[in-house]
């Protein structure tokens, strides 16, 4: 059964341990990926339910049949698999498209659709970034750089390896209060931009 990520020290120096914050971040990222993964896989079911076409019943059944071959349906069985196991199981998705399926339903039943979900998950998290971890750690004089990278959406601007927002976020080793304060600042900046855009639109500035 897939469990939390746990530390395993392969050396003889058993007294050496990773900071608890590192393991907490890894497990947080893992949980976030799992939610996004399962949401991506099962969202099409909700889409089928709200369609008005006469083929939605047979199309949704065909989709569920394809999921059953991935061995993640029923959903309870997915909780026993690691994220990588679920991603690998995407290769098993084979869906027999009903002859009477409309074009919209067909678009949700082909392998391109399910592979798009896999690619989005695989590109979402690139692991923890050592540079972000260092810059955001308590007492670091580079914390401003770390948070500024998020405001300008250049998450890896001061890093040796490329990564996105998810790795930036989960690599934070600072105080939770600092991250919360930054998120409030980001929210205010966003609302300020929206207000300016509305003003410019209304008055043609």
Short mmCIF file of C-alpha atoms in Angstrom, two decimals:
data_model
loop_
_atom_site.label_atom_id
_atom_site.label_comp_id
_atom_site.label_asym_id
_atom_site.label_seq_id
_atom_site.Cartn_x
_atom_site.Cartn_y
_atom_site.Cartn_z
CA UNK A 1 0.00 0.00 0.00
CA UNK A 2 1.30 3.47 -0.87
CA UNK A 3 2.19 5.27 2.34
CA UNK A 4 3.82 8.54 3.32
CA UNK A 5 7.33 9.24 2.08
CA UNK A 6 9.68 8.18 4.86
CA UNK A 7 13.32 8.92 5.51
CA UNK A 8 15.81 6.09 5.02
CA UNK A 9 19.42 6.73 6.00
CA UNK A 10 21.63 4.31 4.03
CA UNK A 11 24.81 5.27 5.87
CA UNK A 12 26.29 4.05 9.14
CA UNK A 13 25.68 7.46 10.69
CA UNK A 14 22.20 6.76 12.00
CA UNK A 15 22.18 9.96 14.04
CA UNK A 16 21.97 12.06 10.88
CA UNK A 17 18.46 13.03 9.81
CA UNK A 18 16.79 15.32 7.32
CA UNK A 19 14.93 18.28 8.79
CA UNK A 20 11.31 17.31 9.45
CA UNK A 21 10.23 20.19 7.20
CA UNK A 22 11.80 18.43 4.21
CA UNK A 23 9.78 15.26 4.72
CA UNK A 24 6.65 17.33 5.38
CA UNK A 25 7.13 19.16 2.07
CA UNK A 26 7.69 15.94 0.14
CA UNK A 27 4.52 14.41 1.56
CA UNK A 28 2.60 17.62 0.94
CA UNK A 29 3.70 17.67 -2.69
CA UNK A 30 2.84 13.99 -3.03
CA UNK A 31 -0.67 14.56 -1.69
CA UNK A 32 -1.20 17.55 -3.96
CA UNK A 33 -0.13 15.56 -7.03
CA UNK A 34 -2.42 12.69 -6.08
CA UNK A 35 -5.44 15.02 -5.80
CA UNK A 36 -4.67 16.64 -9.18
CA UNK A 37 -4.09 13.26 -10.77
CA UNK A 38 -7.34 11.69 -9.60
CA UNK A 39 -9.27 14.88 -10.39
CA UNK A 40 -7.90 14.86 -13.93
CA UNK A 41 -8.81 11.20 -14.42
CA UNK A 42 -12.33 11.39 -12.98
CA UNK A 43 -13.40 14.86 -14.18
CA UNK A 44 -14.53 13.45 -17.56
CA UNK A 45 -17.18 11.40 -15.72
CA UNK A 46 -18.72 14.62 -14.43
CA UNK A 47 -18.46 16.05 -17.95
CA UNK A 48 -20.41 13.11 -19.41
CA UNK A 49 -23.15 13.51 -16.79
CA UNK A 50 -23.87 17.10 -17.84
CA UNK A 51 -24.01 16.47 -21.59
CA UNK A 52 -27.30 16.57 -23.52
CA UNK A 53 -26.35 14.12 -26.27
CA UNK A 54 -28.08 10.75 -26.50
CA UNK A 55 -24.75 8.89 -26.51
CA UNK A 56 -23.48 10.11 -23.15
CA UNK A 57 -24.55 6.93 -21.31
CA UNK A 58 -22.69 4.51 -23.57
CA UNK A 59 -19.74 6.90 -23.82
CA UNK A 60 -19.38 7.26 -20.05
CA UNK A 61 -19.63 3.48 -19.67
CA UNK A 62 -16.88 3.08 -22.27
CA UNK A 63 -14.71 5.54 -20.31
CA UNK A 64 -15.26 3.68 -17.03
CA UNK A 65 -14.39 0.44 -18.78
CA UNK A 66 -11.13 2.03 -19.89
CA UNK A 67 -10.41 3.14 -16.32
CA UNK A 68 -11.06 -0.38 -15.03
CA UNK A 69 -8.22 -1.63 -17.22
CA UNK A 70 -5.94 0.87 -15.48
CA UNK A 71 -6.92 -0.77 -12.17
CA UNK A 72 -7.77 2.55 -10.52
CA UNK A 73 -11.52 1.99 -10.59
CA UNK A 74 -13.22 1.79 -8.18
CA UNK A 75 -11.46 4.85 -6.78
CA UNK A 76 -10.64 3.12 -3.48
CA UNK A 77 -8.12 0.94 -5.28
CA UNK A 78 -6.18 4.02 -6.42
CA UNK A 79 -5.35 4.85 -2.80
CA UNK A 80 -3.20 1.73 -2.64
CA UNK A 81 -0.98 2.84 -5.52
CA UNK A 82 1.89 5.30 -5.71
CA UNK A 83 1.62 8.26 -8.06
CA UNK A 84 4.16 6.70 -10.41
CA UNK A 85 2.22 3.43 -10.45
CA UNK A 86 -0.93 5.31 -11.45
CA UNK A 87 0.94 7.20 -14.16
CA UNK A 88 2.40 3.96 -15.50
CA UNK A 89 -1.08 2.43 -15.60
CA UNK A 90 -2.15 5.05 -18.16
CA UNK A 91 -0.58 2.81 -20.79
CA UNK A 92 -3.30 0.26 -20.03
CA UNK A 93 -6.13 2.67 -20.88
CA UNK A 94 -7.89 1.17 -23.87
CA UNK A 95 -11.33 2.46 -24.73
CA UNK A 96 -13.63 1.03 -27.37
CA UNK A 97 -15.38 4.09 -28.76
CA UNK A 98 -19.10 3.44 -29.37
CA UNK A 99 -20.13 3.72 -33.01
CA UNK A 100 -22.87 6.23 -32.19
CA UNK A 101 -20.64 8.44 -30.03
CA UNK A 102 -20.67 12.10 -31.03
CA UNK A 103 -17.48 14.02 -31.75
CA UNK A 104 -17.44 15.67 -28.33
CA UNK A 105 -17.69 12.34 -26.53
CA UNK A 106 -15.09 10.79 -28.82
CA UNK A 107 -12.64 13.53 -27.83
CA UNK A 108 -12.86 12.36 -24.20
CA UNK A 109 -12.47 8.70 -25.06
CA UNK A 110 -9.27 8.66 -27.09
CA UNK A 111 -5.81 8.00 -25.67
CA UNK A 112 -4.68 11.55 -26.47
CA UNK A 113 -7.04 12.89 -23.81
CA UNK A 114 -5.82 10.54 -21.06
CA UNK A 115 -2.15 11.05 -22.02
CA UNK A 116 -2.63 14.81 -21.76
CA UNK A 117 -3.55 14.32 -18.11
CA UNK A 118 -0.41 12.25 -17.52
CA UNK A 119 1.82 14.85 -19.17
CA UNK A 120 0.32 17.66 -17.09
CA UNK A 121 1.00 15.76 -13.86
CA UNK A 122 4.53 14.80 -14.86
CA UNK A 123 5.38 18.42 -15.66
CA UNK A 124 3.75 19.79 -12.50
CA UNK A 125 6.38 18.93 -9.88
CA UNK A 126 10.12 18.62 -10.44
CA UNK A 127 11.14 17.79 -6.89
CA UNK A 128 12.44 20.08 -4.17
CA UNK A 129 14.88 22.78 -5.30
CA UNK A 130 18.01 23.08 -3.13
CA UNK A 131 18.45 26.74 -4.11
CA UNK A 132 14.87 27.62 -3.14
CA UNK A 133 15.26 25.64 0.08
CA UNK A 134 18.40 27.59 0.96
CA UNK A 135 17.02 31.00 0.00
CA UNK A 136 13.77 30.51 1.92
CA UNK A 137 15.27 28.99 5.07
CA UNK A 138 14.88 30.84 8.37
CA UNK A 139 17.53 33.52 8.80
CA UNK A 140 18.44 33.57 5.11
CA UNK A 141 19.35 36.96 3.66
CA UNK A 142 17.98 35.80 0.30
CA UNK A 143 14.37 35.28 1.38
CA UNK A 144 13.38 38.42 -0.52
CA UNK A 145 14.74 36.89 -3.74
CA UNK A 146 12.81 33.68 -3.11
CA UNK A 147 9.47 35.44 -2.66
CA UNK A 148 10.12 37.96 -5.44
CA UNK A 149 10.55 35.08 -7.89
CA UNK A 150 6.93 34.13 -7.28
CA UNK A 151 5.60 37.66 -7.70
CA UNK A 152 7.25 37.95 -11.11
CA UNK A 153 6.32 34.32 -11.97
CA UNK A 154 10.01 33.48 -12.57
CA UNK A 155 10.10 30.62 -10.09
CA UNK A 156 13.60 29.41 -10.98
CA UNK A 157 15.23 32.75 -11.81
CA UNK A 158 17.94 32.38 -9.16
CA UNK A 159 18.17 28.58 -9.33
CA UNK A 160 20.63 26.26 -11.02
CA UNK A 161 17.89 23.96 -12.30
CA UNK A 162 14.65 24.83 -14.09
CA UNK A 163 11.34 24.22 -12.31
CA UNK A 164 7.84 25.57 -11.96
CA UNK A 165 5.59 27.04 -9.28
CA UNK A 166 4.86 23.75 -7.53
CA UNK A 167 8.54 23.03 -6.83
CA UNK A 168 9.01 26.65 -5.73
CA UNK A 169 6.14 26.38 -3.24
CA UNK A 170 7.02 23.02 -1.69
CA UNK A 171 10.71 23.95 -1.40
CA UNK A 172 9.88 26.64 1.15
CA UNK A 173 11.80 26.04 4.37
CA UNK A 174 10.86 29.29 6.09
CA UNK A 175 8.22 30.08 8.67
CA UNK A 176 4.62 29.41 7.70
CA UNK A 177 3.80 32.95 8.79
CA UNK A 178 6.21 34.32 6.18
CA UNK A 179 4.56 32.30 3.41
CA UNK A 180 1.10 33.39 4.57
CA UNK A 181 2.20 37.04 4.59
CA UNK A 182 3.60 36.64 1.08
CA UNK A 183 0.38 35.06 -0.17
CA UNK A 184 -1.59 37.99 1.24
CA UNK A 185 0.77 40.37 -0.54
CA UNK A 186 0.33 38.41 -3.76
CA UNK A 187 -3.46 38.54 -3.37
CA UNK A 188 -3.41 42.32 -2.84
CA UNK A 189 -1.17 42.79 -5.88
CA UNK A 190 -3.54 40.68 -7.99
CA UNK A 191 -6.62 42.60 -6.83
CA UNK A 192 -4.83 45.88 -7.52
CA UNK A 193 -4.04 44.79 -11.08
CA UNK A 194 -7.64 43.70 -11.63
CA UNK A 195 -8.95 47.04 -10.36
CA UNK A 196 -6.60 48.93 -12.65
CA UNK A 197 -7.60 46.80 -15.65
CA UNK A 198 -11.31 47.37 -14.94
CA UNK A 199 -10.71 51.12 -14.63
CA UNK A 200 -8.78 51.22 -17.90
CA UNK A 201 -11.49 49.19 -19.66
CA UNK A 202 -14.36 51.35 -18.36
CA UNK A 203 -12.69 54.68 -19.07
CA UNK A 204 -10.65 53.70 -22.10
CA UNK A 205 -7.37 54.72 -20.51
#
